Short mmCIF file of C-alpha atoms in Angstrom, two decimals:
data_model
loop_
_atom_site.label_atom_id
_atom_site.label_comp_id
_atom_site.label_asym_id
_atom_site.label_seq_id
_atom_site.Cartn_x
_atom_site.Cartn_y
_atom_site.Cartn_z
CA MET A 1 5.09 4.32 -5.66
CA LYS A 2 1.90 6.15 -6.38
CA ASN A 3 2.77 8.11 -9.46
CA GLU A 4 0.94 8.25 -12.75
CA SER A 5 4.23 8.02 -14.61
CA SER A 6 5.20 4.67 -13.15
CA ILE A 7 3.14 1.51 -12.73
CA VAL A 8 5.05 -0.73 -10.34
CA ILE A 9 6.04 -4.13 -11.73
CA TRP A 10 7.11 -6.62 -9.08
CA GLU A 11 10.27 -8.66 -9.31
CA ASP A 12 9.59 -12.14 -10.80
CA CYS A 13 6.47 -10.98 -12.64
CA ALA A 14 5.87 -13.11 -15.74
CA PRO A 15 7.76 -11.64 -18.75
CA VAL A 16 4.69 -11.64 -21.01
CA VAL A 17 2.78 -9.62 -18.42
CA ILE A 18 5.73 -7.26 -17.84
CA GLU A 19 5.79 -6.46 -21.56
CA ALA A 20 2.01 -5.89 -21.56
CA ILE A 21 2.14 -3.55 -18.55
CA GLN A 22 4.90 -1.54 -20.20
CA ARG A 23 2.85 -1.22 -23.42
CA PHE A 24 -0.21 -0.35 -21.31
CA GLU A 25 1.67 2.47 -19.61
CA GLU A 26 2.91 3.83 -22.92
CA ARG A 27 -0.69 4.23 -24.07
CA TRP A 28 -2.62 5.04 -20.89
CA HIS A 29 -2.01 8.80 -20.70
CA PRO A 30 -5.42 9.94 -22.08
CA TYR A 31 -7.35 7.08 -20.44
CA SER A 32 -9.25 7.12 -17.14
CA ALA A 33 -12.10 5.36 -15.39
CA SER A 34 -14.38 8.35 -15.92
CA SER A 35 -13.57 9.06 -19.57
CA ARG A 36 -16.17 8.09 -22.19
CA ARG A 37 -13.83 8.56 -25.12
CA TYR A 38 -10.91 6.80 -23.48
CA PRO A 39 -12.28 4.31 -20.93
CA ILE A 40 -9.38 2.67 -19.19
CA VAL A 41 -11.09 -0.72 -18.93
CA ARG A 42 -11.07 -0.86 -22.72
CA LEU A 43 -7.31 -0.44 -22.68
CA ILE A 44 -7.05 -3.25 -20.12
CA GLU A 45 -9.10 -5.43 -22.46
CA GLU A 46 -6.89 -4.64 -25.45
CA VAL A 47 -3.49 -4.96 -23.80
CA ILE A 48 -3.69 -6.88 -20.51
CA ASP A 49 -6.32 -9.53 -21.27
CA PRO A 50 -4.37 -11.26 -24.08
CA ALA A 51 -1.12 -11.27 -22.09
CA LEU A 52 -2.78 -12.66 -18.97
CA ALA A 53 -4.55 -15.35 -21.00
CA THR A 54 -1.22 -16.36 -22.59
CA TYR A 55 0.40 -16.57 -19.16
CA MET A 56 -2.45 -18.56 -17.61
CA ASP A 57 -2.20 -21.09 -20.45
CA THR A 58 1.29 -21.98 -19.16
CA LEU A 59 0.01 -22.82 -15.67
CA PRO A 60 -1.82 -25.85 -14.26
CA GLU A 61 -5.62 -25.44 -14.13
CA SER A 62 -5.54 -25.17 -10.32
CA TYR A 63 -4.10 -21.65 -10.58
CA ALA A 64 -7.09 -20.35 -12.54
CA GLY A 65 -9.26 -20.28 -9.44
CA TYR A 66 -7.19 -17.44 -8.03
CA VAL A 67 -7.59 -15.07 -10.99
CA PRO A 68 -11.05 -13.51 -11.51
CA GLY A 69 -12.47 -14.69 -14.83
CA ALA A 70 -9.71 -17.17 -15.64
CA GLY A 71 -11.05 -20.49 -16.91
CA THR A 72 -14.61 -19.16 -17.24
CA GLY A 73 -14.40 -17.65 -20.69
CA LEU A 74 -14.49 -14.12 -19.23
CA GLY A 75 -11.50 -11.84 -19.53
CA PHE A 76 -9.86 -9.90 -16.70
CA SER A 77 -11.46 -6.71 -18.04
CA ALA A 78 -14.93 -8.30 -18.18
CA ILE A 79 -14.85 -8.92 -14.44
CA ILE A 80 -13.72 -5.34 -13.87
CA ARG A 81 -16.72 -4.10 -15.87
CA MET A 82 -19.00 -6.22 -13.70
CA VAL A 83 -17.66 -5.24 -10.28
CA GLY A 84 -15.63 -2.04 -10.79
CA LEU A 85 -11.93 -1.29 -10.41
CA LYS A 86 -11.75 -0.93 -6.64
CA ALA A 87 -13.90 -4.01 -6.02
CA MET A 88 -11.60 -5.89 -8.39
CA VAL A 89 -8.61 -4.91 -6.26
CA ARG A 90 -10.34 -6.19 -3.11
CA MET A 91 -11.36 -9.41 -4.86
CA GLN A 92 -7.89 -10.11 -6.20
CA ARG A 93 -6.27 -9.37 -2.85
CA GLN A 94 -8.58 -11.86 -1.15
CA LEU A 95 -7.89 -14.53 -3.77
CA LEU A 96 -4.16 -13.94 -3.46
CA ARG A 97 -4.34 -14.32 0.32
CA GLN A 98 -6.20 -17.62 -0.13
CA PHE A 99 -3.59 -18.84 -2.60
CA ILE A 100 -0.70 -18.03 -0.24
CA LYS A 101 -2.45 -19.86 2.61
CA THR A 102 -2.77 -23.01 0.49
CA VAL A 103 0.93 -23.08 -0.44
CA GLU A 104 3.10 -24.79 2.18
CA GLN A 105 6.41 -24.38 0.37
CA LYS A 106 6.47 -21.98 -2.58
CA THR A 107 7.89 -23.17 -5.89
CA THR A 108 9.42 -20.87 -8.48
CA THR A 109 6.11 -21.05 -10.36
CA ASP A 110 4.28 -19.92 -7.22
CA GLU A 111 6.66 -16.99 -6.72
CA TYR A 112 6.16 -15.88 -10.34
CA PHE A 113 2.39 -16.25 -9.99
CA ILE A 114 2.29 -14.15 -6.81
CA ALA A 115 4.51 -11.42 -8.31
CA THR A 116 2.37 -11.35 -11.47
CA LEU A 117 -0.87 -10.95 -9.52
CA GLU A 118 0.71 -8.30 -7.30
CA SER A 119 1.72 -6.35 -10.42
CA LEU A 120 -1.75 -6.64 -11.96
CA THR A 121 -3.47 -5.68 -8.71
CA GLY A 122 -1.26 -2.60 -8.50
CA LEU A 123 -2.10 -1.72 -12.10
CA VAL A 124 -5.84 -1.95 -11.41
CA TRP A 125 -5.48 0.22 -8.32
CA ASP A 126 -3.51 2.82 -10.31
CA CYS A 127 -6.29 2.76 -12.92
CA ALA A 128 -8.89 3.37 -10.22
CA CYS A 129 -6.94 6.37 -8.91
CA LYS A 130 -5.96 7.82 -12.29
CA ARG A 131 -7.70 11.05 -13.23
CA PRO A 132 -8.46 12.16 -16.80
CA LYS A 133 -6.05 14.55 -18.51
CA ARG A 134 -8.81 17.12 -18.63
CA SER A 135 -11.95 16.75 -16.58
CA SER A 136 -14.81 18.84 -15.29
CA SER A 137 -15.92 18.67 -11.71
CA THR A 138 -19.16 17.00 -10.69
CA ASN A 139 -22.10 19.32 -11.34
CA GLY A 140 -22.52 21.67 -8.39
CA VAL A 141 -19.07 20.99 -6.97
CA ASN A 142 -16.71 23.87 -7.52
CA LEU A 143 -13.53 21.85 -7.05
CA ASN A 144 -10.64 21.15 -9.36
CA GLU A 145 -10.70 17.41 -10.01
CA GLN A 146 -7.16 17.52 -11.38
CA ARG A 147 -5.77 17.81 -7.86
CA LYS A 148 -3.97 14.89 -6.26
CA HIS A 149 -6.46 12.08 -5.64
CA ASP A 150 -4.70 9.76 -3.25
CA PHE A 151 -3.53 8.90 0.25
CA CYS A 152 -2.66 11.30 3.02
CA GLU A 153 1.05 12.06 2.95
CA LEU A 154 1.37 10.93 6.56
CA CYS A 155 -0.78 7.78 6.77
CA GLY A 156 -3.05 5.41 4.84
CA ASN A 157 -6.26 7.45 4.97
CA GLN A 158 -7.61 9.23 1.91
CA THR A 159 -6.86 12.92 1.67
CA GLU A 160 -9.73 15.25 2.56
CA PHE A 161 -10.20 16.05 -1.11
CA ALA A 162 -10.10 12.39 -2.23
CA ALA A 163 -12.55 11.36 0.48
CA PHE A 164 -14.92 14.15 -0.52
CA MET A 165 -14.74 13.30 -4.22
CA THR A 166 -15.42 9.63 -3.39
CA THR A 167 -18.53 10.71 -1.52
CA VAL A 168 -19.65 12.93 -4.40
CA ALA A 169 -19.04 10.15 -6.93
CA GLY A 170 -21.23 7.84 -4.88
CA GLN A 171 -23.88 10.58 -4.60
CA ARG A 172 -23.82 10.19 -0.83
CA ILE A 173 -23.93 13.89 -0.05
CA ASN A 174 -26.79 16.27 0.62
CA ASP A 175 -27.12 19.90 -0.45
CA VAL A 176 -26.42 21.29 3.02
CA GLU A 177 -23.17 19.35 3.37
CA LEU A 178 -22.21 20.33 -0.18
CA GLU A 179 -22.61 24.04 0.60
CA ASP A 180 -20.58 23.64 3.79
CA ARG A 181 -17.85 21.77 1.96
CA LYS A 182 -17.68 24.43 -0.74
CA LYS A 183 -16.62 26.90 1.92
CA LEU A 184 -13.70 24.74 2.99
CA GLU A 185 -10.35 24.45 1.33
CA LEU A 186 -10.05 20.67 1.19
CA SER A 187 -6.53 19.34 1.56
CA HIS A 188 -5.17 17.21 -1.28
CA GLN A 189 -2.11 16.25 0.81
CA TYR A 190 -3.54 15.33 4.20
CA CYS A 191 -6.51 13.53 5.73
CA GLU A 192 -8.80 15.14 8.26
CA GLU A 193 -6.77 13.74 11.18
CA HIS A 194 -3.49 15.15 9.84
CA ARG A 195 -4.80 18.47 8.53
CA PRO A 196 -2.13 21.11 9.42
CA LYS A 197 -4.54 23.63 10.96
CA LEU A 198 -7.50 22.96 13.24
CA ALA A 199 -10.90 24.55 12.69
CA ASN A 200 -9.98 27.30 15.17
CA GLY A 201 -6.88 28.20 13.15
CA GLU A 202 -4.36 26.68 15.57
CA TRP A 203 -1.70 24.22 14.48
CA ASN A 204 -2.77 20.60 14.71
CA PRO A 205 -0.41 18.78 17.16
CA THR A 206 -1.12 15.43 15.44
CA TYR A 207 0.05 16.90 12.14
CA ARG A 208 3.19 18.35 13.70
CA GLN A 209 4.13 15.07 15.36
CA ALA A 210 3.55 13.08 12.17
CA LYS A 211 5.40 15.62 10.03
CA ARG A 212 8.47 15.41 12.26
CA SER A 213 8.56 11.65 11.78
CA LEU A 214 7.83 11.67 8.02
CA THR A 215 11.29 10.40 7.08
CA GLN A 216 11.04 7.43 9.45
CA PHE A 217 7.48 6.76 8.25
CA ASN A 218 8.71 6.47 4.67
CA ILE A 219 11.58 4.21 5.76
CA GLU A 220 9.23 1.82 7.57
CA LEU A 221 6.75 1.88 4.66
CA THR A 222 9.53 0.98 2.22
CA ARG A 223 10.67 -1.91 4.41
CA LEU A 224 7.13 -3.26 4.77
CA THR A 225 6.53 -2.99 1.03
CA HIS A 226 9.78 -4.78 0.19
CA GLN A 227 8.99 -7.58 2.65
CA CYS A 228 5.49 -8.01 1.19
CA ALA A 229 6.99 -8.34 -2.28
CA ASN A 230 8.96 -11.40 -1.17
CA ARG A 231 7.47 -13.03 1.91
CA SER A 232 9.46 -16.26 1.67
CA LYS A 233 12.65 -14.77 3.14
CA PRO A 234 13.87 -11.63 4.95
CA HIS A 235 13.59 -8.94 2.29
CA ALA A 236 13.08 -5.60 4.06
CA MET A 237 16.44 -4.41 2.67
CA SER A 238 17.21 -2.37 5.79
CA GLY A 239 20.92 -3.10 5.71
CA ASP A 240 20.79 -4.92 9.04
CA GLU A 241 20.20 -8.68 9.36
CA LEU A 242 18.30 -8.45 12.65
CA ILE A 243 15.99 -5.69 11.40
CA ASP A 244 15.27 -7.64 8.22
CA SER A 245 14.51 -10.67 10.37
CA TYR A 246 12.05 -8.62 12.43
CA PHE A 247 10.03 -7.59 9.37
CA PHE A 248 10.14 -11.14 8.03
CA GLN A 249 8.76 -12.60 11.26
CA LEU A 250 6.19 -9.82 11.70
CA MET A 251 4.77 -10.27 8.20
CA LEU A 252 4.56 -14.05 8.60
CA ARG A 253 1.69 -13.61 11.05
CA LEU A 254 -0.06 -10.85 9.09
CA THR A 255 -2.18 -11.35 5.98
CA LEU A 256 -1.16 -8.08 4.36
CA GLN A 257 -0.08 -8.08 0.73
CA SER A 258 1.78 -5.40 -1.21
CA ALA A 259 -1.50 -4.30 -2.83
CA ASP A 260 -2.86 -3.42 0.65
CA LYS A 261 -1.39 0.05 0.36
CA ALA A 262 -3.68 1.80 2.84
CA GLU A 263 -3.16 -0.90 5.47
CA LEU A 264 0.62 -0.88 5.01
CA ARG A 265 0.75 2.91 5.29
CA ASN A 266 -1.32 2.85 8.48
CA LEU A 267 0.89 0.08 9.89
CA ALA A 268 4.00 2.16 9.17
CA ARG A 269 2.38 5.15 10.86
CA ARG A 270 1.55 3.11 13.99
CA MET A 271 5.11 1.80 14.10
CA VAL A 272 6.51 5.32 14.10
CA ASP A 273 3.93 6.78 16.49
CA SER A 274 4.58 3.98 18.99
CA LYS A 275 8.34 4.68 18.80
CA LEU A 276 9.19 1.18 17.61
CA SER A 277 12.87 1.92 17.05
CA ASP A 278 15.33 -0.28 15.17
CA THR A 279 16.97 -1.07 18.51
CA LYS A 280 13.68 -2.44 19.86
CA LYS A 281 13.20 -4.48 16.69
CA LYS A 282 16.61 -6.09 17.20
CA MET A 283 15.78 -6.83 20.84
CA LEU A 284 12.52 -8.52 19.86
CA VAL A 285 14.28 -10.77 17.36
CA LEU A 286 16.95 -11.74 19.89
CA LYS A 287 14.33 -12.37 22.57
CA ARG A 288 12.40 -14.64 20.19
CA SER A 289 15.67 -16.47 19.47
CA GLY A 290 15.99 -17.33 23.16
CA PHE A 291 18.45 -14.70 24.39
CA SER A 292 18.06 -13.45 27.96
CA GLN A 293 17.74 -9.74 28.67
CA THR A 294 21.32 -9.69 29.96
CA GLU A 295 22.56 -11.38 26.78
CA ILE A 296 20.52 -8.98 24.64
CA GLY A 297 22.10 -6.06 26.46
CA LYS A 298 25.57 -7.33 25.57
CA ARG A 299 24.59 -7.60 21.90
CA ILE A 300 22.82 -4.23 21.62
CA LEU A 301 24.78 -1.03 22.16
CA ASN A 302 23.29 2.17 23.58
CA ALA A 303 23.71 5.72 22.26
CA LYS A 304 27.20 5.85 23.79
CA GLN A 305 28.15 2.64 21.95
CA GLN A 306 28.24 0.74 25.24
CA PRO A 307 26.39 -2.51 26.08
CA MET A 308 22.89 -1.89 27.45
CA THR A 309 21.98 -2.87 31.01
CA ARG A 310 19.42 -5.58 31.67
CA GLN A 311 17.13 -2.95 33.20
CA ALA A 312 17.32 -0.79 30.04
CA VAL A 313 16.48 -3.80 27.86
CA SER A 314 13.55 -4.71 30.11
CA LYS A 315 12.18 -1.17 30.00
CA ALA A 316 12.51 -0.99 26.20
CA LEU A 317 10.76 -4.33 25.64
CA ALA A 318 7.96 -3.42 28.05
CA SER A 319 7.20 -0.30 25.97
CA VAL A 320 6.49 -2.25 22.75
CA ARG A 321 2.84 -2.42 21.73
CA LYS A 322 1.32 -5.89 21.69
CA GLU A 323 0.69 -5.79 17.92
CA PHE A 324 4.42 -5.47 17.28
CA LEU A 325 5.59 -8.32 19.51
CA LEU A 326 6.99 -11.45 17.88
#
């Protein structure tokens, strides 16, 4: 999802905003948050502001309170200039959470509104992460700023390089640390926890474990993201009704939204690291539905395609972390 060539537009996003995001993406190549000639907030003002204003005019006034700037005479881009791109993402996520909490039964208008805000929040986040086509490194930092500037491949933490550049941008680094960092080859794929090699040159066991489970991590992340995009019904798109039901019920008690990319990635990583298998997910759904462990065992087959014993079900359920219980 995190690719400069594709800004994600959520299903049910308002058509006028979809068209604006597509035009925005066609033009955004030379723009970035750090460019003076092509400031990306200016492009947001030119393309996104008019479309969002047109869309908001079709909604009751009560919706305006959940979009920064709406109804105040200030455009979406004006708020971004005041608080910054990343702060805007946090602000919009909080407002979206508040909106969802106030809606007891979502209408079609509500679903369109949520999808539209999700799409815009994603766009702002992509703008915050986007690097200029050509850029020079911060004075005194001999690093190539064109390198990937994003999340660790294996979790929701920033890569070592991204974390360092964030620190430099905020001028929260002293000369001694800068010299030390210059001597390191900062990873643009992994965070410090998942760096392949330790300081002593040995392989990092945490990296190896996470790398082995990368495929399952991406599967769980995709399911979580799909479910966040449509919280009103099972939407994990796993191909199994019970597994979809698990993600639906899990997300009902969490406040995560699809724009919470770091949190969703870390949740997916914890799922995999705790060995929360699809079989255990099915068991948890059946248990919540009132099935006994013996009945669950008859419904769930083991590796030999035979019904599981009550003892095996009990052991599996006892191994599930508290945060993943239903």
